[in-house]
mmCIF file of C-alpha atoms in Angstrom:
data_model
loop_
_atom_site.group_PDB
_atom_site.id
_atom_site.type_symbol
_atom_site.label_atom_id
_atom_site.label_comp_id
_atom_site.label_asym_id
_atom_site.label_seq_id
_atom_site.Cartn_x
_atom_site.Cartn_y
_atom_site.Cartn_z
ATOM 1 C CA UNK Q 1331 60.288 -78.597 -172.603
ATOM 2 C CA UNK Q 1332 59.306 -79.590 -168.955
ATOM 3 C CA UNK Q 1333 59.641 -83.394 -168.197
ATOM 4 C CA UNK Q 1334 57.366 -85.009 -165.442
ATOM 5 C CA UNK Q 1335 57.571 -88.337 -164.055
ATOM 6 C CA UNK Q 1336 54.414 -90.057 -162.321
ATOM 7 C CA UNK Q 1337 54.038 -92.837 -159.762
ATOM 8 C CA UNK Q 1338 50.607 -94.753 -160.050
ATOM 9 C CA UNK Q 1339 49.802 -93.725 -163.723
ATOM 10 C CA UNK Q 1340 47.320 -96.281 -164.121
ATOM 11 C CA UNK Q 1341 44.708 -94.368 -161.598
ATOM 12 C CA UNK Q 1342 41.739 -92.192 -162.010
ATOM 13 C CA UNK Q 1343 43.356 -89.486 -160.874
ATOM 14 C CA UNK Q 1344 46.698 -89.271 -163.556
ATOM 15 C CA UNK Q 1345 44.546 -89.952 -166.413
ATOM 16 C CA UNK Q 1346 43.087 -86.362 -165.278
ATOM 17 C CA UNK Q 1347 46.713 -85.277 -164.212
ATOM 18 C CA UNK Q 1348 48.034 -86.239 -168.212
ATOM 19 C CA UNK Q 1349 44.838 -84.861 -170.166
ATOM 20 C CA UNK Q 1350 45.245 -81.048 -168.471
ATOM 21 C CA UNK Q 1351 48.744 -80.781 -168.882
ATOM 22 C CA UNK Q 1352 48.891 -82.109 -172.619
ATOM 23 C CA UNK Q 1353 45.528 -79.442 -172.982
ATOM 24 C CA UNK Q 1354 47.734 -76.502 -171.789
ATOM 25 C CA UNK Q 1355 51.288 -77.688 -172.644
ATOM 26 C CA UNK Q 1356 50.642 -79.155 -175.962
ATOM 27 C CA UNK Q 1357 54.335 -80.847 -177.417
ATOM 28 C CA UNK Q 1358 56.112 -78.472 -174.408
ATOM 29 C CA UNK Q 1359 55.460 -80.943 -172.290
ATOM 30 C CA UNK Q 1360 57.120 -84.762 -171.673
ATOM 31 C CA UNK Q 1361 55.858 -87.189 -169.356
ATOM 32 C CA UNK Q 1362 56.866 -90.661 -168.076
ATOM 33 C CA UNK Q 1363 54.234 -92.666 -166.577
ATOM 34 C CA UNK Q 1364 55.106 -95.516 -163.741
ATOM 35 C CA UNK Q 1365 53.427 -98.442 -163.048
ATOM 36 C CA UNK Q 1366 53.112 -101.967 -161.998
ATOM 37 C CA UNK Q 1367 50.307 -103.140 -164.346
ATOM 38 C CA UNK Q 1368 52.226 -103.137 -167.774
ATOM 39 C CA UNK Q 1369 48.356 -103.357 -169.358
ATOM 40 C CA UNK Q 1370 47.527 -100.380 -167.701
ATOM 41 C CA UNK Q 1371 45.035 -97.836 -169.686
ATOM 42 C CA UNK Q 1372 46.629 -95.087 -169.222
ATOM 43 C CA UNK Q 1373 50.367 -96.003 -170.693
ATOM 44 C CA UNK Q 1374 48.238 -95.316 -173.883
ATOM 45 C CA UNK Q 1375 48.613 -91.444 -172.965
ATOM 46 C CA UNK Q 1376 52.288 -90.606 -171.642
ATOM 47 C CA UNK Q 1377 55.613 -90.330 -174.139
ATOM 48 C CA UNK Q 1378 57.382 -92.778 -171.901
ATOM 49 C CA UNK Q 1379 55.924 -96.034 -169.872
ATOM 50 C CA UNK Q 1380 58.002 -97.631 -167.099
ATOM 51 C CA UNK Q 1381 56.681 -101.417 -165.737
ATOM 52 C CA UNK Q 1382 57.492 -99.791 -161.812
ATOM 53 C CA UNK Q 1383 58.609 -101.999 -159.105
ATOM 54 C CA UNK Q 1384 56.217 -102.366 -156.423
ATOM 55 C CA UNK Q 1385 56.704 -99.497 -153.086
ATOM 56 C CA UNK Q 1386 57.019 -102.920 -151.460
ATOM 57 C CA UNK Q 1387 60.626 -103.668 -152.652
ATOM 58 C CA UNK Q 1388 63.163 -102.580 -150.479
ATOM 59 C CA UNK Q 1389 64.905 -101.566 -154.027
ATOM 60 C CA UNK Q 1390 62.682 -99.021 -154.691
ATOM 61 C CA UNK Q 1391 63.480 -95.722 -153.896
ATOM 62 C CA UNK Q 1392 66.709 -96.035 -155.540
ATOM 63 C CA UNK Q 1393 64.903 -96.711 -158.209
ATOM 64 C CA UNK Q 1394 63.092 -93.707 -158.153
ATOM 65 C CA UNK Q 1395 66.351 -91.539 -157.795
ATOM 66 C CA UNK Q 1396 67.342 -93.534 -160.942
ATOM 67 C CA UNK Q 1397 64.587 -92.739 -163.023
ATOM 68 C CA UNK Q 1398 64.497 -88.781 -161.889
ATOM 69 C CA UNK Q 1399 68.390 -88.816 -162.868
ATOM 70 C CA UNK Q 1400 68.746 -90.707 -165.810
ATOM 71 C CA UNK Q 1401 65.297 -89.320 -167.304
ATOM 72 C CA UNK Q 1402 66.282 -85.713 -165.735
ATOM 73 C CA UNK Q 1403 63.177 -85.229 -164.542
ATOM 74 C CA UNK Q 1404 61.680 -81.689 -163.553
ATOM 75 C CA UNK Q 1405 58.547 -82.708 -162.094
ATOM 76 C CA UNK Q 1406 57.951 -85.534 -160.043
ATOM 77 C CA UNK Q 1407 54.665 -86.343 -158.927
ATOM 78 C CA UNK Q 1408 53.325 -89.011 -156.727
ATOM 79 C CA UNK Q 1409 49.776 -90.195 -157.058
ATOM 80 C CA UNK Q 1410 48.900 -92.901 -155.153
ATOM 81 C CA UNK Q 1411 47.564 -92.604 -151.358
ATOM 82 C CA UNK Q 1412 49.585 -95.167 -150.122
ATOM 83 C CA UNK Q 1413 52.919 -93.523 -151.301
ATOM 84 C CA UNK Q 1414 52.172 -89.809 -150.000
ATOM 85 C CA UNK Q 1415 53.760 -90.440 -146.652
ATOM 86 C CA UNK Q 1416 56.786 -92.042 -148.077
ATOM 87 C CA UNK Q 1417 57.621 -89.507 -150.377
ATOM 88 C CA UNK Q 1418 56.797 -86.654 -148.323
ATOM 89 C CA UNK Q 1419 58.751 -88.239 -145.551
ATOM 90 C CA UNK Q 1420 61.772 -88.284 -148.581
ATOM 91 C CA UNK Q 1421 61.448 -85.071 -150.612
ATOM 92 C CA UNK Q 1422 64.253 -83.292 -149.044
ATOM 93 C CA UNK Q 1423 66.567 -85.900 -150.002
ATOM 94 C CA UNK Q 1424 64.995 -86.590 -152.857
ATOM 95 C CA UNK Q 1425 65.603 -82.961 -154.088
ATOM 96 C CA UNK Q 1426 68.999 -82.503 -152.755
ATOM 97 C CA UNK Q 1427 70.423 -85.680 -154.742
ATOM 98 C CA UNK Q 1428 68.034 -85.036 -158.138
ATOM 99 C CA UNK Q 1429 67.622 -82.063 -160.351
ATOM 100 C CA UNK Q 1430 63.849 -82.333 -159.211
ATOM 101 C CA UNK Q 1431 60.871 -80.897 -157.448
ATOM 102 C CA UNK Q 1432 58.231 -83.014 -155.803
ATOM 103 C CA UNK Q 1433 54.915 -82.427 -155.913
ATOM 104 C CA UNK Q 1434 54.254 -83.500 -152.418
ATOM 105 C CA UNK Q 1435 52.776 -81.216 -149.151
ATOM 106 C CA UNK Q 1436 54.083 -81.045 -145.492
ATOM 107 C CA UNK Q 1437 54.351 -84.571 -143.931
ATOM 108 C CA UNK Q 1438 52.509 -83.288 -141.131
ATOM 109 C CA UNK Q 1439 49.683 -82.760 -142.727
ATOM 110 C CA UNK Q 1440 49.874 -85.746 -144.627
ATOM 111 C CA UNK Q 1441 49.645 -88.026 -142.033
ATOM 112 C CA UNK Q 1442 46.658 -86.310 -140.319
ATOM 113 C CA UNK Q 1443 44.789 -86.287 -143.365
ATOM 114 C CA UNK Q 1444 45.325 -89.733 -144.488
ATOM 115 C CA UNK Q 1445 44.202 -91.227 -140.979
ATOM 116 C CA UNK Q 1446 40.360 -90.415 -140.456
ATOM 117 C CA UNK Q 1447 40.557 -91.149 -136.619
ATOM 118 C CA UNK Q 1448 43.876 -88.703 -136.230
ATOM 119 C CA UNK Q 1449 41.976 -86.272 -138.863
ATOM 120 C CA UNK Q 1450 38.590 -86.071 -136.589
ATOM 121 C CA UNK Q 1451 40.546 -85.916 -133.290
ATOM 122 C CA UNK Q 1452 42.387 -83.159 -134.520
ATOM 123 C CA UNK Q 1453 39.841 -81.009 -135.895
ATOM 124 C CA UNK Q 1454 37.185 -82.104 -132.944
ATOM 125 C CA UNK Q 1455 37.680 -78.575 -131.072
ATOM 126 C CA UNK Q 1456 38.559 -76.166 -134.441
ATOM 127 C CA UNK Q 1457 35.282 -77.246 -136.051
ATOM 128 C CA UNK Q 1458 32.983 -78.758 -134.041
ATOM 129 C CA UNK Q 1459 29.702 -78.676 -135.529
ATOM 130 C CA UNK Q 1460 31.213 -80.135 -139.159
ATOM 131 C CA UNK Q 1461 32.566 -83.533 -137.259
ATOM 132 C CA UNK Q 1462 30.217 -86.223 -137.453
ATOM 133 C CA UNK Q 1463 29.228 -88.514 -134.193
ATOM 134 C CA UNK Q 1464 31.997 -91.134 -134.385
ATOM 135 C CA UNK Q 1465 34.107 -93.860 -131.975
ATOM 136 C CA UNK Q 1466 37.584 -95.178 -132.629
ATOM 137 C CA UNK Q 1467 37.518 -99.065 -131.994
ATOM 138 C CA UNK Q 1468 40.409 -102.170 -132.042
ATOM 139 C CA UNK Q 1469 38.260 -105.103 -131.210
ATOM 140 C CA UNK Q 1470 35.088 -106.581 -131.721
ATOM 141 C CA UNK Q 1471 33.701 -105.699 -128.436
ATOM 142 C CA UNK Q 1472 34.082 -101.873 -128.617
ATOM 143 C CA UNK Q 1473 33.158 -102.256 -132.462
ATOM 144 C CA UNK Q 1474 29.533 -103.348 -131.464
ATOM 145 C CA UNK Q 1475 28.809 -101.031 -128.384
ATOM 146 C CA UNK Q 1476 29.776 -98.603 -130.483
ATOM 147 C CA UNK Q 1477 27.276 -99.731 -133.508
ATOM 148 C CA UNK Q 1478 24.550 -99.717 -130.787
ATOM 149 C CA UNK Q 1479 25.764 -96.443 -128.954
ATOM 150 C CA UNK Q 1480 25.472 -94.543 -132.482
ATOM 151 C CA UNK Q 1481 21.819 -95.755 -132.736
ATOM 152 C CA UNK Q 1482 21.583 -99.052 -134.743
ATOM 153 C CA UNK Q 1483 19.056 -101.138 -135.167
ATOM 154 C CA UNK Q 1484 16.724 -97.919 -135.575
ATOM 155 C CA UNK Q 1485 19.092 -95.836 -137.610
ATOM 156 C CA UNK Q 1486 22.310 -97.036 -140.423
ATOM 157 C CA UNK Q 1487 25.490 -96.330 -138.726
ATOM 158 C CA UNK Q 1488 28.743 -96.543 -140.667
ATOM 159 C CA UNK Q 1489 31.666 -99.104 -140.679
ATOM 160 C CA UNK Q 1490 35.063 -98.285 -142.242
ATOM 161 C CA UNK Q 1491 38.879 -98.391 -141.200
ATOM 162 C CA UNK Q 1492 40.155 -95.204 -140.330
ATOM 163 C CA UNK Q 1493 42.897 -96.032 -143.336
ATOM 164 C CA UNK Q 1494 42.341 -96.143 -146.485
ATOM 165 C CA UNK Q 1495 40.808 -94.982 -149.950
ATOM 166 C CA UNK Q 1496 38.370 -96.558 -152.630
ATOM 167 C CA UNK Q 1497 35.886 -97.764 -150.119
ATOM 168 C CA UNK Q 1498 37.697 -100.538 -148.754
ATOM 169 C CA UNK Q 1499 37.275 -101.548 -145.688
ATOM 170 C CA UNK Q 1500 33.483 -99.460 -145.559
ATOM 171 C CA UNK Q 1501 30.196 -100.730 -144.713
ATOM 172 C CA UNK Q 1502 27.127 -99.286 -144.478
ATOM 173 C CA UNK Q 1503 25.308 -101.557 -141.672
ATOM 174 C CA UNK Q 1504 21.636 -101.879 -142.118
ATOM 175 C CA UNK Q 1505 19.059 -103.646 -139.916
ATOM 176 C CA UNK Q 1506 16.652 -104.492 -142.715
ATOM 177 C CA UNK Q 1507 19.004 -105.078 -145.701
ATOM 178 C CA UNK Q 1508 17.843 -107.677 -147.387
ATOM 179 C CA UNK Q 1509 20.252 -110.050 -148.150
ATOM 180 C CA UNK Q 1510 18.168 -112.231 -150.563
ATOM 181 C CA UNK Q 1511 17.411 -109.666 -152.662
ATOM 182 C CA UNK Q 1512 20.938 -108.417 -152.839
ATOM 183 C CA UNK Q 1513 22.562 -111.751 -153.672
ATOM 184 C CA UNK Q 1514 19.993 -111.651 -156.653
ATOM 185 C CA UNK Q 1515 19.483 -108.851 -157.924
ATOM 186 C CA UNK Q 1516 22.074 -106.580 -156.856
ATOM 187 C CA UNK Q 1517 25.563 -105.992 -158.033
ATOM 188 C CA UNK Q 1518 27.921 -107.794 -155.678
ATOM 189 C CA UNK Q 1519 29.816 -104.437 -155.156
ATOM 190 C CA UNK Q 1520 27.307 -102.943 -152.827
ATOM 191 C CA UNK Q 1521 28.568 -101.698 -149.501
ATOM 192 C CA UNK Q 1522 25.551 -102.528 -147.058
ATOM 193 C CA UNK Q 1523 24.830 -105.349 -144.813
ATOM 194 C CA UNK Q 1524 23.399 -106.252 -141.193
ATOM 195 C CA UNK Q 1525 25.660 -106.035 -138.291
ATOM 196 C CA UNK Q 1526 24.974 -109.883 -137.520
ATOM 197 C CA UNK Q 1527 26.516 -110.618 -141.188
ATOM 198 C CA UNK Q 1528 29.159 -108.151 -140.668
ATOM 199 C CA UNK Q 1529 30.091 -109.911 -137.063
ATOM 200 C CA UNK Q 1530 30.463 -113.081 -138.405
ATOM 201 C CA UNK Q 1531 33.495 -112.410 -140.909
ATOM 202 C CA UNK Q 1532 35.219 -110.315 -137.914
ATOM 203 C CA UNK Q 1533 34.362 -112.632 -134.946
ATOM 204 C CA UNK Q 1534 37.779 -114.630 -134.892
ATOM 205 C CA UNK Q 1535 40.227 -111.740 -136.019
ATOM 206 C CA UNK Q 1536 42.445 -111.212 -133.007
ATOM 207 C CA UNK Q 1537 44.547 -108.502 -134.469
ATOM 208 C CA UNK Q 1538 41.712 -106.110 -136.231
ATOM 209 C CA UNK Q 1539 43.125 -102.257 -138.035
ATOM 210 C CA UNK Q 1540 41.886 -99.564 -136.136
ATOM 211 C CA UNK Q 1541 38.205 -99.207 -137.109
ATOM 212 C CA UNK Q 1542 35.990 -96.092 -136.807
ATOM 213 C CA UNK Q 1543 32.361 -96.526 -136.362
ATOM 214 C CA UNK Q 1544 30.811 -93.365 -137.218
ATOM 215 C CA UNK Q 1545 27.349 -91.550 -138.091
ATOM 216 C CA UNK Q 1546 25.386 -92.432 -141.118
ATOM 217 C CA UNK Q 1547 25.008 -89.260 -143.243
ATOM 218 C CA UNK Q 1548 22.172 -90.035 -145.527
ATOM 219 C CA UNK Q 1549 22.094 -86.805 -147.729
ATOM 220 C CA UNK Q 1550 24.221 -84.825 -150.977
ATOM 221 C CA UNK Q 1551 27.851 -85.871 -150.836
ATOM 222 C CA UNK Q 1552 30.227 -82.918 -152.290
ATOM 223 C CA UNK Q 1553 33.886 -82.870 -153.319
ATOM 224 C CA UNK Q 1554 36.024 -79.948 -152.871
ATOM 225 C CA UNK Q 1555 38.830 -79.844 -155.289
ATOM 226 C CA UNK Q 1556 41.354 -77.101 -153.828
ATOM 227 C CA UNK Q 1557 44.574 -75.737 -154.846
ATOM 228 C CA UNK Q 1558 46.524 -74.176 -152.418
ATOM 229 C CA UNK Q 1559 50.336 -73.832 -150.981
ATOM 230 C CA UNK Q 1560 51.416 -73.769 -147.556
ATOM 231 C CA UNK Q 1561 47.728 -73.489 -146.102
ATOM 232 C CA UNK Q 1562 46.509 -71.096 -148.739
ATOM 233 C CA UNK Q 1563 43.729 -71.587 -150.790
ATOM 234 C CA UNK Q 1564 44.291 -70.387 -154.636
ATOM 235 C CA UNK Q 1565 41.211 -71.786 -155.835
ATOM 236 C CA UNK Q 1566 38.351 -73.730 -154.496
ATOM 237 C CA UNK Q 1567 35.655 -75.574 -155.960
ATOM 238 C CA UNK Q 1568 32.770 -77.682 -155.292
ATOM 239 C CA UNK Q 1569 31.872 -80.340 -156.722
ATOM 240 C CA UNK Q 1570 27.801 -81.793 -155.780
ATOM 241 C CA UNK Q 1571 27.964 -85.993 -156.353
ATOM 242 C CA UNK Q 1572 25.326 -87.442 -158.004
ATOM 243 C CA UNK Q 1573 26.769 -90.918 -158.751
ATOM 244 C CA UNK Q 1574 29.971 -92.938 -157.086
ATOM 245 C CA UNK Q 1575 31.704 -95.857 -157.562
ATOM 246 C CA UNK Q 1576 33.810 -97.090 -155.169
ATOM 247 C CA UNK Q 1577 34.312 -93.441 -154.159
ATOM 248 C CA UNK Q 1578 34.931 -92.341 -157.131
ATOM 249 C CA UNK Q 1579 32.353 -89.178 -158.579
ATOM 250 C CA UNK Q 1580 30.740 -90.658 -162.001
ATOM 251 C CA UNK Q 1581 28.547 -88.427 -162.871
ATOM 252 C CA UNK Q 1582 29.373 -84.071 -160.918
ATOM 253 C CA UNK Q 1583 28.637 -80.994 -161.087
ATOM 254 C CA UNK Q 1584 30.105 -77.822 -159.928
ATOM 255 C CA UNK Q 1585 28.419 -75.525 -157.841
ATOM 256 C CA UNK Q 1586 29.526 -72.463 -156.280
ATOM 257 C CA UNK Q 1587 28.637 -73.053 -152.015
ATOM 258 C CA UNK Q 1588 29.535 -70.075 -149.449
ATOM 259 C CA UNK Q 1589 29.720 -72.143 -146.728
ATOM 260 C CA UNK Q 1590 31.746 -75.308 -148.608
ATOM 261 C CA UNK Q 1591 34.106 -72.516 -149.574
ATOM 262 C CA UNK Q 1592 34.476 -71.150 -146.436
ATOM 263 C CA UNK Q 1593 34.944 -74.058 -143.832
ATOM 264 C CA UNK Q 1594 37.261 -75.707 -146.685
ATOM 265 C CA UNK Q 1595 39.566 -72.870 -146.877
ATOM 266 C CA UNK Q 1596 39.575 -73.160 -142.830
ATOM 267 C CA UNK Q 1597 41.107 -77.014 -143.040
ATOM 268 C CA UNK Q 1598 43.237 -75.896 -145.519
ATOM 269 C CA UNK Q 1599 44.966 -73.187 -143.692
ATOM 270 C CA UNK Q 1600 44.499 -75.127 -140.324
ATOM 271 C CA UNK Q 1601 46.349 -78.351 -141.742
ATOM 272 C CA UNK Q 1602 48.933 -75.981 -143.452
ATOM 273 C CA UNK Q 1603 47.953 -78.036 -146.892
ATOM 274 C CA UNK Q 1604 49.444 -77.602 -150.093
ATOM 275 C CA UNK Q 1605 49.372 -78.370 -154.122
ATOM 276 C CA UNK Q 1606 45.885 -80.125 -155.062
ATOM 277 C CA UNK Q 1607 44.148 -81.743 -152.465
ATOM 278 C CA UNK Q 1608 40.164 -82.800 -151.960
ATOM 279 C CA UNK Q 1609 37.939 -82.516 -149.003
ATOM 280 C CA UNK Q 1610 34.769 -84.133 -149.222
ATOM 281 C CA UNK Q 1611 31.608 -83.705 -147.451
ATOM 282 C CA UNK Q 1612 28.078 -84.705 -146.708
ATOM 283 C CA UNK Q 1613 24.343 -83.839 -145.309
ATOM 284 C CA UNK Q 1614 23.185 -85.253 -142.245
ATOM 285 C CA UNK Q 1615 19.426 -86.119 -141.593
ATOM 286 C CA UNK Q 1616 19.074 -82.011 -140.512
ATOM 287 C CA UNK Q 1617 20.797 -81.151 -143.769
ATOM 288 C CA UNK Q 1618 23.996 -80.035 -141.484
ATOM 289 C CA UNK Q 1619 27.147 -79.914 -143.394
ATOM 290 C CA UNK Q 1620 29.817 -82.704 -141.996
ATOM 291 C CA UNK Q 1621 33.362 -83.399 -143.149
ATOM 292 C CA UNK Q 1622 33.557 -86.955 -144.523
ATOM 293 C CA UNK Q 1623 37.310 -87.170 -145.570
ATOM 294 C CA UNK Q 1624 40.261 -85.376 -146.667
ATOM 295 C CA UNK Q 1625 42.535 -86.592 -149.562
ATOM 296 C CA UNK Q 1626 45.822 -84.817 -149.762
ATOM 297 C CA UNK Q 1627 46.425 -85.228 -153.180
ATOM 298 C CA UNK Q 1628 44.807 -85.373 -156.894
ATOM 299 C CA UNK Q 1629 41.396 -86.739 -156.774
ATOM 300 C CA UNK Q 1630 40.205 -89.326 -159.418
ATOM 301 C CA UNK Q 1631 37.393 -86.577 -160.896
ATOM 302 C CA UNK Q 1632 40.627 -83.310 -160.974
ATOM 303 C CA UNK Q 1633 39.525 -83.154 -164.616
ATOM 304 C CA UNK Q 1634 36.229 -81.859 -163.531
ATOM 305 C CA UNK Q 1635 38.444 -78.404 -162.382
ATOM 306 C CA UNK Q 1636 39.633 -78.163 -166.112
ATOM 307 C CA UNK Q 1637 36.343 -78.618 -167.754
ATOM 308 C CA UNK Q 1638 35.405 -76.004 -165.301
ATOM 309 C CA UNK Q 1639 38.554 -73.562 -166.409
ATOM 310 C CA UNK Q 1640 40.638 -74.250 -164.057
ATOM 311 C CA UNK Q 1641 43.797 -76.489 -164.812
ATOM 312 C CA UNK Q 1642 44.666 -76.940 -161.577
ATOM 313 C CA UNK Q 1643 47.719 -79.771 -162.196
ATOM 314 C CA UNK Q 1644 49.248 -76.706 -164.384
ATOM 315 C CA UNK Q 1645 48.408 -74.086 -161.545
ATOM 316 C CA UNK Q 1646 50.137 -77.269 -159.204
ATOM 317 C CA UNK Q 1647 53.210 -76.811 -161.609
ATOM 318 C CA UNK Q 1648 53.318 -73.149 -161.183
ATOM 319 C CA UNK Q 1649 53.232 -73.064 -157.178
ATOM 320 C CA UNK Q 1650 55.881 -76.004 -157.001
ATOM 321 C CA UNK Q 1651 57.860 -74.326 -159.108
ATOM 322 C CA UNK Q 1652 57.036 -70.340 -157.460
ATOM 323 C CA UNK Q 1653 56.282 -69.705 -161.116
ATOM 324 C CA UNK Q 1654 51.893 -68.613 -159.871
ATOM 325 C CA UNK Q 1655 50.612 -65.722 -161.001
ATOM 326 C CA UNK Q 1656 48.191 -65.148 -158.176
ATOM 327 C CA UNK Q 1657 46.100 -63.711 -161.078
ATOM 328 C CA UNK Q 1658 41.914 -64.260 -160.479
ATOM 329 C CA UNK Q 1659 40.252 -67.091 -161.825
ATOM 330 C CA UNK Q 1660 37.565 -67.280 -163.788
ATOM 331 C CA UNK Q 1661 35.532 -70.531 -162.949
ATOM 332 C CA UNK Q 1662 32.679 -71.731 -165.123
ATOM 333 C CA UNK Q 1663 30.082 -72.940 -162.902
ATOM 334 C CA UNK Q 1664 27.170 -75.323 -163.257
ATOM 335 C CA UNK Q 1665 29.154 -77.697 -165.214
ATOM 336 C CA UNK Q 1666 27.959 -81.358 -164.852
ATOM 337 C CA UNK Q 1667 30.833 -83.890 -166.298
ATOM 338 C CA UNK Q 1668 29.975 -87.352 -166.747
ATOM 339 C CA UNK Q 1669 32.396 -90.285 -166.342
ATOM 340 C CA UNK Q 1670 31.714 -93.437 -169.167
ATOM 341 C CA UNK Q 1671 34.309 -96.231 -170.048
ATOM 342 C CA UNK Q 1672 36.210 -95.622 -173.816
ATOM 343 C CA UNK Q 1673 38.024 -98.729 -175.041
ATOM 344 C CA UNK Q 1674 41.832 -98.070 -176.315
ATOM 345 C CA UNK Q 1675 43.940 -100.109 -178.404
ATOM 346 C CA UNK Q 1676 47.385 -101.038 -177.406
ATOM 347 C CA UNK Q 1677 49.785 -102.331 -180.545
ATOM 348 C CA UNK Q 1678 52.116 -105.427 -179.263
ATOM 349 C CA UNK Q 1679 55.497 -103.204 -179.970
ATOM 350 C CA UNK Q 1680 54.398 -99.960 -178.101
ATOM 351 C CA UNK Q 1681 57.149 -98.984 -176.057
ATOM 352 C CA UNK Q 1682 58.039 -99.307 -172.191
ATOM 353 C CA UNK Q 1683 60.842 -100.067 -169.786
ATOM 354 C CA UNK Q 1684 60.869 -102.719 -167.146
#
């Protein structure tokens, strides 16, 4: 029996995490699921749920080293962006005072990844021609010469902070949105507007994030779902979007791409990456290949890799754990999976810990 614990179990990305370990481990396999939302979905799926502290309480990594020692935890796996650093920053200690291993890369790497501005300026002179036009602003004034320098009102140019996951903090800026139309007839979660709109909500901010204003890339978006260990690649594969919400693929497919595979396994070895991480990419107007974002850890559509073959979270188990085969894989291309919601019932006595 191997016991894992995981942080954020409510996301995207440990619903896929759960379903391909309980596919390949059947009953050899528990898991304890953490999180702050005690309605959370995906409670529904793991032997154990834990009502978490926030990451804000100053109490909370010794809560963590609780729950690892009291639960005797094998596995422990962080999911959430915002907690990668932390962790990473901890897993030698973490390990030393647990009988764990954390699934968590080089905090290096980590921190390059996670920051777009650091992430670009790093690989500006490795891999020139796949980083898109871009400028790295902290107040309102360098925010719009840079919108204008990058070509708007004639072209879209891009708005987001250089932190940050889910599409918050993007815009798309637009000199003929219409803004009528979109207050009535469009879904209030759409991510374009006109720079005069967007200057208005930032105008009086005195103490803006770090913002990147960066090249619209109007063509296919792709995901790269990688596994890999200490900048070696293991498996790689594609992933074209045809559908996102709030960055998020809804509807994929995977499709082998020579020069995807290539310039991913590149980053990878170049940012010395390790367990499951995603890169994603997309077309500029020439149909030139640019490197959006890279997310060191398990994207929200990792299930896709299973439905492809490939269980990457128990490949992730193996490496951590220098338990990988390094046998070939066999990957089932061409698969399109489709995201949809399913509604679950949760019974008033189901068990969890606060």
């Amino acid at each position: 029996m191997i016991k894992v614990m995981v942080t954020g179990v409510g996301s995207e990305g440990a619903y896929g995490v759960i379903k391909s370990l309980r596919d390949y481990y059947k009953n050899r396999i528990y898991i304890i699921g953490l999180d702050t939302n005690i309605n959370c979905a995906n409670k529904k799926f793991v032997d154990k749920f834990i009502v978490s502290l926030k990451r804000t309480d100053n109490k909370y990594y010794d809560y963590i080293l609780d729950n690892l020692k009291k639960n005797e935890i094998d596995i422990f796996w962080p999911i959430p962006t915002e907690e990668l650093n932390f962790f990473a920053e901890n897993k030698t200690d973490l390990e030393r005072r647990t009988n764990s291993k954390v699934m968590i890369g080089d905090i290096k790497s980590i921190i390059i990844s996670n920051n777009k501005a650091t992430l670009y300026d790093y690989f500006q002179d490795i891999i020139p021609d796949y980083i898109p036009k871009y400028r790295i602003c902290n107040n309102l004034d360098q925010i719009e010469r840079a919108v204008f320098e990058l070509g708007y009102p004639n072209k879209r140019v891009c708005f987001k902070k250089v932190t940050g996951s889910g599409s918050r903090g993007f815009r798309v800026l637009f000199s003929e949105h219409d803004e009528y139309n979109s207050l009535m007839n469009e879904y209030p979660s759409q991510t374009v507007c006109r720079w005069d709109s967007l200057k208005d909500i930032l105008k009086d901010k005195v103490d803006l994030p770090n913002i990147m204003i960066m090249e619209y890339l109007p063509k296919s978006e792709y995901d790269v779902d990688i596994i890999c260990k200490d900048g070696k690649s293991y498996c790689i594969i594609p992933r074209l979007n045809y559908k996102m919400h709030f960055g998020m693929s809804l509807v994929t497919k995977t499709c082998f791409n020579k020069e995807i595979t290539d310039i991913s396994k590149l980053i990878v070895e170049k940012l010395n990456l390790s367990y499951i991480v995603s890169l994603t990419f997309k077309m500029d107007e020439y149909n030139k290949l640019k490197l959006l974002e890279i997310n060191p850890r398990v994207p929200g559509t990792i299930i896709a890799t299973t439905y492809s073959g490939v269980n990457y979270p128990k490949l992730a188990i193996d490496l951590l754990l220098n338990k990988y085969s390094n046998e070939e894989v066999k990957i089932n291309w061409n698969k399109t999976i489709i995201r949809y919601w399913e509604d679950i019932v949760i019974n008033e006595g189901d068990y969890y810990e606060r």
